[in-house]
mmCIF file of C-alpha atoms in Angstrom:
data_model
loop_
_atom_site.group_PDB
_atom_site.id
_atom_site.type_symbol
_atom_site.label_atom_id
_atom_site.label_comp_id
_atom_site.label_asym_id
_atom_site.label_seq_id
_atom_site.Cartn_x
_atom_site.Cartn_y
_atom_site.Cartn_z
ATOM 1 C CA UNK K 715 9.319 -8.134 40.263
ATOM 2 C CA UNK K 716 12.492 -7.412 37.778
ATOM 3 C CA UNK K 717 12.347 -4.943 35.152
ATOM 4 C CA UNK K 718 13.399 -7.517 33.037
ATOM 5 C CA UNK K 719 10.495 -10.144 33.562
ATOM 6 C CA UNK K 720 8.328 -6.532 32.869
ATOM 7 C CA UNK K 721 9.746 -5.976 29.659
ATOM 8 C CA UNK K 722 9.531 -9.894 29.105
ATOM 9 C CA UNK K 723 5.765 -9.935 29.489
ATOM 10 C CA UNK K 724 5.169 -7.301 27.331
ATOM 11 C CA UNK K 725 7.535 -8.912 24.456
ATOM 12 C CA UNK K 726 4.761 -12.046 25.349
ATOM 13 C CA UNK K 727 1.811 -9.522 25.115
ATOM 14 C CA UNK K 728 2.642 -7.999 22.061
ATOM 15 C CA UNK K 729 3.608 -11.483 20.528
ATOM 16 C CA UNK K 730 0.314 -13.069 21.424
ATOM 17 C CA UNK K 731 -1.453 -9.872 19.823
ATOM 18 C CA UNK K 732 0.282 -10.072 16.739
ATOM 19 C CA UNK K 733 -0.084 -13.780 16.566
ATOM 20 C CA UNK K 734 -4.047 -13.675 17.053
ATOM 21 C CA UNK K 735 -4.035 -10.621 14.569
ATOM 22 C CA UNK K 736 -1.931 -12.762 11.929
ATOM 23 C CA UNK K 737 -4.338 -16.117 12.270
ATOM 24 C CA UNK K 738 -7.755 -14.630 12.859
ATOM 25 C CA UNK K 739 -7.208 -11.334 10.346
ATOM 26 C CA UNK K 740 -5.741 -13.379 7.534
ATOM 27 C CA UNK K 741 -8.945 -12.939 5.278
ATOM 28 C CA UNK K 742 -9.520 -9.178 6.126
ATOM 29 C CA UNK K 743 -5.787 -8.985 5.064
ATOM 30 C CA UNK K 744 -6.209 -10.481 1.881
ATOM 31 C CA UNK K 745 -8.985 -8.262 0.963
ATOM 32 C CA UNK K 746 -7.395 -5.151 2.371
ATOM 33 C CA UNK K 747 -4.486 -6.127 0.195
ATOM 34 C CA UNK K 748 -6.322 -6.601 -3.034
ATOM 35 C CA UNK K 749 -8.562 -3.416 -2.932
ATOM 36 C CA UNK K 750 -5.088 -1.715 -2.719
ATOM 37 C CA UNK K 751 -3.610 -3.870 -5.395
ATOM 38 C CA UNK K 752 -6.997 -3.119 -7.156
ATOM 39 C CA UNK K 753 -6.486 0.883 -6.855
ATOM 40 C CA UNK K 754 -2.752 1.010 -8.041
ATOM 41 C CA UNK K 755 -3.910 -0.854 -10.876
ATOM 42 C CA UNK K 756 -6.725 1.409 -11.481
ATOM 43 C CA UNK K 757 -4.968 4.810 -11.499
ATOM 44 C CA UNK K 758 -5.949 5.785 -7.957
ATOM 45 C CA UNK K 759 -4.392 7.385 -5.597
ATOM 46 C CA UNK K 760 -3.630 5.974 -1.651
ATOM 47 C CA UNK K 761 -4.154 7.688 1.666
ATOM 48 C CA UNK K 762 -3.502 6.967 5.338
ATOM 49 C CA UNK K 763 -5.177 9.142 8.431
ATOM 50 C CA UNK K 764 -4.898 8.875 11.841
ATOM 51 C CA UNK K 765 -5.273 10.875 14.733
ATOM 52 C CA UNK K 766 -3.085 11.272 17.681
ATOM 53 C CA UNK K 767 -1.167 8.108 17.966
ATOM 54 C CA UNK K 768 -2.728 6.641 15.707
ATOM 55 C CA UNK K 769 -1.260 8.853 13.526
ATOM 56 C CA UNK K 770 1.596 6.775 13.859
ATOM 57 C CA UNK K 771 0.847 3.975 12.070
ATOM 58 C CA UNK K 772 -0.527 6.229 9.141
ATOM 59 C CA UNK K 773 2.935 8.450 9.032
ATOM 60 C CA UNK K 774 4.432 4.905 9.062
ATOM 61 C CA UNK K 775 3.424 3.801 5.604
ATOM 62 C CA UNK K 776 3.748 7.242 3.934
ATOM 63 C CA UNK K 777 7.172 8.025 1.930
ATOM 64 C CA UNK K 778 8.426 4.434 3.553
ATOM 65 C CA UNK K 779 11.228 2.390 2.386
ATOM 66 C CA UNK K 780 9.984 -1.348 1.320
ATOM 67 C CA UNK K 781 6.226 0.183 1.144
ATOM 68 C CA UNK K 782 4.361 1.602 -1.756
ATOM 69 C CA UNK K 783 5.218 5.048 -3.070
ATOM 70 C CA UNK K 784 1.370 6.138 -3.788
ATOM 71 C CA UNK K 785 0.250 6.189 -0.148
ATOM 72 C CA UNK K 786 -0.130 10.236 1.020
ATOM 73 C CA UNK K 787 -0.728 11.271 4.806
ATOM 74 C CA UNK K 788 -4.393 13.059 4.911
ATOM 75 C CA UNK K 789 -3.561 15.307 8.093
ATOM 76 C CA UNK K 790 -5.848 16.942 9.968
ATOM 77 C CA UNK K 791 -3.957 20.221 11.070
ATOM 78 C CA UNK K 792 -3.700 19.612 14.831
ATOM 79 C CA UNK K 793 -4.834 15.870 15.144
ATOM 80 C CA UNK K 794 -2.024 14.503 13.427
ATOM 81 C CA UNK K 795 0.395 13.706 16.763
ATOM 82 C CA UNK K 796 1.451 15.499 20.432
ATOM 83 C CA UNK K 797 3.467 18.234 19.009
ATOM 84 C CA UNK K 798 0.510 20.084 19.255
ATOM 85 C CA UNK K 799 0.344 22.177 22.426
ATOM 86 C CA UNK K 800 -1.291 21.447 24.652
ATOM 87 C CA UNK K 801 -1.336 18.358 23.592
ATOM 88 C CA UNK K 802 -4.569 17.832 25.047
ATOM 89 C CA UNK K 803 -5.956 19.603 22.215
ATOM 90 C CA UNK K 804 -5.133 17.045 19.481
ATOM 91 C CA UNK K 805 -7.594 14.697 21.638
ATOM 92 C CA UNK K 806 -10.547 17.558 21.691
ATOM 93 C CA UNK K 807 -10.323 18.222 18.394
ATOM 94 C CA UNK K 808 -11.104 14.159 17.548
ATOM 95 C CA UNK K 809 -14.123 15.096 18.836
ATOM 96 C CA UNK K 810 -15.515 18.266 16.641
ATOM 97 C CA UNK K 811 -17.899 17.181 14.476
ATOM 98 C CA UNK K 812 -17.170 18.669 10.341
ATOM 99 C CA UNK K 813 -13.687 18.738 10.738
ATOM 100 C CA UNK K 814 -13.084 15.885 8.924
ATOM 101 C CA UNK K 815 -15.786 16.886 6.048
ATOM 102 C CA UNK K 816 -13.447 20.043 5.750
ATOM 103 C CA UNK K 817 -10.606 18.224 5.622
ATOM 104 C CA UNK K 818 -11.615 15.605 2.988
ATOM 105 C CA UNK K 819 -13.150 18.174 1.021
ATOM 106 C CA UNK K 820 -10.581 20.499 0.272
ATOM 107 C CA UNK K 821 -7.572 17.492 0.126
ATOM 108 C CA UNK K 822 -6.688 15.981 -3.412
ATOM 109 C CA UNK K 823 -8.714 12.616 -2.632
ATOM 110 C CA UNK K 824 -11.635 11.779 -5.100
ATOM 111 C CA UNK K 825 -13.447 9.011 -6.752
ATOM 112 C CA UNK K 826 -11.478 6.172 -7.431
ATOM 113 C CA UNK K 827 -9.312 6.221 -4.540
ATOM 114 C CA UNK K 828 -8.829 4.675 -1.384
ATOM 115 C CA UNK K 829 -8.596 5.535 1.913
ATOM 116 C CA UNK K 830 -7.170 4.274 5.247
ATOM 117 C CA UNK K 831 -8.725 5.185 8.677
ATOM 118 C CA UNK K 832 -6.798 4.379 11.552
ATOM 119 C CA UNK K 833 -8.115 4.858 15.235
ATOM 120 C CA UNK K 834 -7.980 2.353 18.359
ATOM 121 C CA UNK K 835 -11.106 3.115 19.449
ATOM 122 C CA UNK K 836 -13.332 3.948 16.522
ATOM 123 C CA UNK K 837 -15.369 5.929 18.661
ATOM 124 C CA UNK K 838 -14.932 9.578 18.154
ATOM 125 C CA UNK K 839 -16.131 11.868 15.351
ATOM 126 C CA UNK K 840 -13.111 12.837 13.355
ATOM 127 C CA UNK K 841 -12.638 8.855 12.307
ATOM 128 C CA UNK K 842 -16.025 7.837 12.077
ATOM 129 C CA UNK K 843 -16.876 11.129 9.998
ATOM 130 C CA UNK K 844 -13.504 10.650 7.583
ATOM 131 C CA UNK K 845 -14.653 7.584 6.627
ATOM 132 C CA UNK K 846 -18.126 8.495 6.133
ATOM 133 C CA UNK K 847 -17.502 11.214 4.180
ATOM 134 C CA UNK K 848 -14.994 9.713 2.145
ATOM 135 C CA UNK K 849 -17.620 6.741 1.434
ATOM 136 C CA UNK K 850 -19.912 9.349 0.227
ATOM 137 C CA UNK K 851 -16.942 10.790 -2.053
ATOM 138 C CA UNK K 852 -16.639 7.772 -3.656
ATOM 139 C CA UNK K 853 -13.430 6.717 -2.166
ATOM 140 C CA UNK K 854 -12.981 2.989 -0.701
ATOM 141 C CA UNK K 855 -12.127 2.946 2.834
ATOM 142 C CA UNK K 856 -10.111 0.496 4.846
ATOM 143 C CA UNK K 857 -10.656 1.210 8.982
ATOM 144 C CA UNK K 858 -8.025 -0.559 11.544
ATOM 145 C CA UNK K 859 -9.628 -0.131 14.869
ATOM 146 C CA UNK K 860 -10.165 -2.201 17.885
ATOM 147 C CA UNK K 861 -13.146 -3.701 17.361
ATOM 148 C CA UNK K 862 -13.781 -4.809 20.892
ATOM 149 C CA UNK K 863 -14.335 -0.951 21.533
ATOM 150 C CA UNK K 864 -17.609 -0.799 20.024
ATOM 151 C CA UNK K 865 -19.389 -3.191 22.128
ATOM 152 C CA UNK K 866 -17.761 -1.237 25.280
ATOM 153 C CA UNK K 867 -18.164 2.430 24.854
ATOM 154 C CA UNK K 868 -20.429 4.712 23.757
ATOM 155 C CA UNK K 869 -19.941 6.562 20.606
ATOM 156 C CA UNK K 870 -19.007 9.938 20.349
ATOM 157 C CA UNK K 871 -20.126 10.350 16.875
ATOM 158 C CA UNK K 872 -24.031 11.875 16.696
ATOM 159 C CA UNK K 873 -25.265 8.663 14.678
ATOM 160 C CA UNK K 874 -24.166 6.442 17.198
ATOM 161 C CA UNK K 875 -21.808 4.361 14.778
ATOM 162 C CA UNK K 876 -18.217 3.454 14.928
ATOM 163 C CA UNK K 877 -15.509 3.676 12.684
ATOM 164 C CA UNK K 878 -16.115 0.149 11.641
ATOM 165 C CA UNK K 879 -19.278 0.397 10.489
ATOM 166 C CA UNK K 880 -18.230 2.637 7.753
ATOM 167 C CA UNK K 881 -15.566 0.380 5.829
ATOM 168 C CA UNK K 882 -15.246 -1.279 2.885
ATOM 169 C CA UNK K 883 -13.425 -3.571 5.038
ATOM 170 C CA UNK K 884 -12.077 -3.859 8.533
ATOM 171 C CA UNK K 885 -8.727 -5.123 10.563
ATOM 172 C CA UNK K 886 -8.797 -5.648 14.052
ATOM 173 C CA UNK K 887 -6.337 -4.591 16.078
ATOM 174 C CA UNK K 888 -7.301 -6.996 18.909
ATOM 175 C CA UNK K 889 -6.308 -4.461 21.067
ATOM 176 C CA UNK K 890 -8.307 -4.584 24.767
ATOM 177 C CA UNK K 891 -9.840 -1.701 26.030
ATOM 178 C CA UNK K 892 -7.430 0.997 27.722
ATOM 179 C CA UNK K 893 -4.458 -0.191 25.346
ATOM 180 C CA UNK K 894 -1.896 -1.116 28.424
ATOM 181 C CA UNK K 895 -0.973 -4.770 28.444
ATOM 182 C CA UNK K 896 0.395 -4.951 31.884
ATOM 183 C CA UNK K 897 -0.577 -4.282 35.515
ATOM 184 C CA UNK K 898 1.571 -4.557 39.043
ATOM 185 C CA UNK K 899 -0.151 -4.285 43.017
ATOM 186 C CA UNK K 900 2.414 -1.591 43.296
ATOM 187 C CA UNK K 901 1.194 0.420 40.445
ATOM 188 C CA UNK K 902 -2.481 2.097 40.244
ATOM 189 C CA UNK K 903 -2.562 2.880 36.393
ATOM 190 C CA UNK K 904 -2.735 -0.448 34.069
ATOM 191 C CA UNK K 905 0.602 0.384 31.781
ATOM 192 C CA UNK K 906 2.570 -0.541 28.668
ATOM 193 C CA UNK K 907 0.411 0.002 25.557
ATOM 194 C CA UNK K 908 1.242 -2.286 22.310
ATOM 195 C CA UNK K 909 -1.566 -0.845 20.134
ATOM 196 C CA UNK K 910 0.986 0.952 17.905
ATOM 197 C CA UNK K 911 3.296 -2.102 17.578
ATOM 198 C CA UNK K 912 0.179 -3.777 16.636
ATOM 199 C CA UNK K 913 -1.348 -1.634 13.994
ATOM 200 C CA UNK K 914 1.541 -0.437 12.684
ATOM 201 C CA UNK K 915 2.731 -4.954 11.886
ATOM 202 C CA UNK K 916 -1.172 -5.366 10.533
ATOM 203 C CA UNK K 917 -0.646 -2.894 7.989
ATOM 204 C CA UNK K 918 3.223 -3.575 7.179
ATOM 205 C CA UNK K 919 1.024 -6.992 6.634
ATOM 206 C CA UNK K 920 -1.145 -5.501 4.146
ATOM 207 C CA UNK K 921 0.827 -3.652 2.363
ATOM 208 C CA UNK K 922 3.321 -6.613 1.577
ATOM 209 C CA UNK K 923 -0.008 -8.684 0.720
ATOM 210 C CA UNK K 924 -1.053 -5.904 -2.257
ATOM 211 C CA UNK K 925 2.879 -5.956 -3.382
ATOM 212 C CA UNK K 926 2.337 -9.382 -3.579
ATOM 213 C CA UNK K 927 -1.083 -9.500 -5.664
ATOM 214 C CA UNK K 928 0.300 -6.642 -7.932
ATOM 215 C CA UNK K 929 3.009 -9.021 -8.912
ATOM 216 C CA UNK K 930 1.347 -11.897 -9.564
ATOM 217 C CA UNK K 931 -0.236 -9.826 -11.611
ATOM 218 C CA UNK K 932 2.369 -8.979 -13.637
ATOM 219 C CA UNK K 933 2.259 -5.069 -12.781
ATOM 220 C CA UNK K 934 5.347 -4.042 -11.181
ATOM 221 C CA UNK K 935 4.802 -2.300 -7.374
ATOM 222 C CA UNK K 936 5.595 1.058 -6.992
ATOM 223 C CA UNK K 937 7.630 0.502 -3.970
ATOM 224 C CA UNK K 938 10.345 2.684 -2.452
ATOM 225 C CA UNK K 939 13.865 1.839 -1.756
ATOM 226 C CA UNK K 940 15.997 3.307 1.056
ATOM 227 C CA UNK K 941 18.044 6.242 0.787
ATOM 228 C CA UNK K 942 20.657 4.863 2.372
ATOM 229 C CA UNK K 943 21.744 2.849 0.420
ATOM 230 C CA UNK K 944 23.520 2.566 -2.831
ATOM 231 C CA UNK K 945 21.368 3.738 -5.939
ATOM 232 C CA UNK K 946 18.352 4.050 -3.428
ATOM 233 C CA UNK K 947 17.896 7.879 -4.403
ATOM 234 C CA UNK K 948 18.162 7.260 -7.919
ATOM 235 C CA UNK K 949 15.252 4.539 -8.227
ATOM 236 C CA UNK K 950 13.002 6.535 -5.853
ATOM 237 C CA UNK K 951 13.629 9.479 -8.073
ATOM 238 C CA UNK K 952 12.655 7.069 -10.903
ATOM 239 C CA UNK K 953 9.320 6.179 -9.297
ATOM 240 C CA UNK K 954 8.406 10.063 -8.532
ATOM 241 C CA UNK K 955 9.201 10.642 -11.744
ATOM 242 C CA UNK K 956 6.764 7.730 -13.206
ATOM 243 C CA UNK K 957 3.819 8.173 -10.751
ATOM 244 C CA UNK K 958 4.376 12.124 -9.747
ATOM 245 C CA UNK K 959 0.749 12.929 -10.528
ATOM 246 C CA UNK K 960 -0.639 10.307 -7.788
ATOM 247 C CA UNK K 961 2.466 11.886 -4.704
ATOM 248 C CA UNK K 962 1.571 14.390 -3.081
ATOM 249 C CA UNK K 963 4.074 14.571 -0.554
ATOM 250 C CA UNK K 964 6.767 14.543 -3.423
ATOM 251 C CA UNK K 965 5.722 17.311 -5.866
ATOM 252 C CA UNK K 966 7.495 20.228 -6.747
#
């Protein structure tokens, strides 16, 4: 077989996700979109976590140009991507339970405000106990997960639950167990994982859904431009200025 027709079927693969995740997630979108629509309104604030790669998604939507100014990165200090060494450790710590009760608790989230979870497989502690925990604060929580995970594995969290049963409301990835779309005779691993492509479209998805509703409401989106372009610096400066008290990755 060609590299080329490999690359080819994963370009199908990660169409057909994104197509099922477009048609069958359209009403979990919607209501994603307004309870973030809903919270800008408000006077809350917005924030993203993932661990490992899902982290990636998260980072995606935080200081992003075309997305909303008010979402912050909640990191978890060695969870938050592979630049931890060894990287294995980013994976062990998903699974200590109270880290993410620490976290939470000494972070600038509170009542009011909303919070997206982000993990593939729902399964381990530090996602299923962030959201948890940030129920119990008050905060509403969106989870993006694979939902197809939780009838296949066994939770690693002590209640037994899964990220998704912890949400105010929940997208799904569609993403099959393993994350690797492709496999070949000659090769023994299945390979080529599209989970981040995936997640990372859903919530671009969202997040032009609650621009959307915020408009048609007549309340103007705090979106970012680029830098780079002309007069992009000078409205995002605008927009720090306006909403500094809800950035937390902007203030001085």
């Amino acid at each position: 077989m060609s590299d080329s027709k490999l690359a080819g079927q994963f370009f199908d693969a990660a169409i057909g996700l994104l197509q099922r995740v477009r048609d069958e997630e359209a009403a979990s979108i919607e209501a994603a979109a307004t309870m973030i629509a809903d919270t800008v309104a408000d006077g809350g604030r917005l924030f993203a976590f993932g661990a490992g790669h899902s982290s990636l998604a998260a980072q995606d939507l935080v200081y992003r140009a075309g997305s909303l100014a008010l979402m912050n990165l909640l990191a978890v200090p060695g969870a938050v991507g592979v630049d931890v060494m060894p990287a294995t450790l980013g994976s062990a710590l998903e699974r200590v339970d109270g880290l993410a009760s620490a976290v939470l608790g000494s972070s600038p989230a509170r009542s009011g405000d909303l919070l997206v979870v982000i993990s593939l497989s729902g399964r381990n502690a530090l996602p299923v106990e962030m959201a948890m925990s940030a129920r119990a604060l008050g905060l509403k929580v969106i989870g993006v997960t694979s939902v197809a995970y939780a009838s296949e594995t066994a939770s690693r969290h002590a209640s037994g639950t899964y990220l998704k049963d912890h949400c105010d409301v929940v997208l799904d990835s569609k993403i099959a167990i393993g994350d690797a779309e492709l496999t070949l005779d000659t090769i023994a691993a299945p390979f080529a994982s599209a989970s981040t492509v995936v997640t990372s479209a859903l919530l671009q998805s969202v997040m032009a859904t609650a621009a959307g509703v915020l408009a048609d409401r007549g309340f103007e989106p705090p979106l970012l431009r680029s830098g780079n372009v002309d007069g992009g610096l000078e409205w995002n400066d605008r927009v720090f200025e306006e909403y500094g008290d809800r950035i937390f990755y902007w203030q001085r």
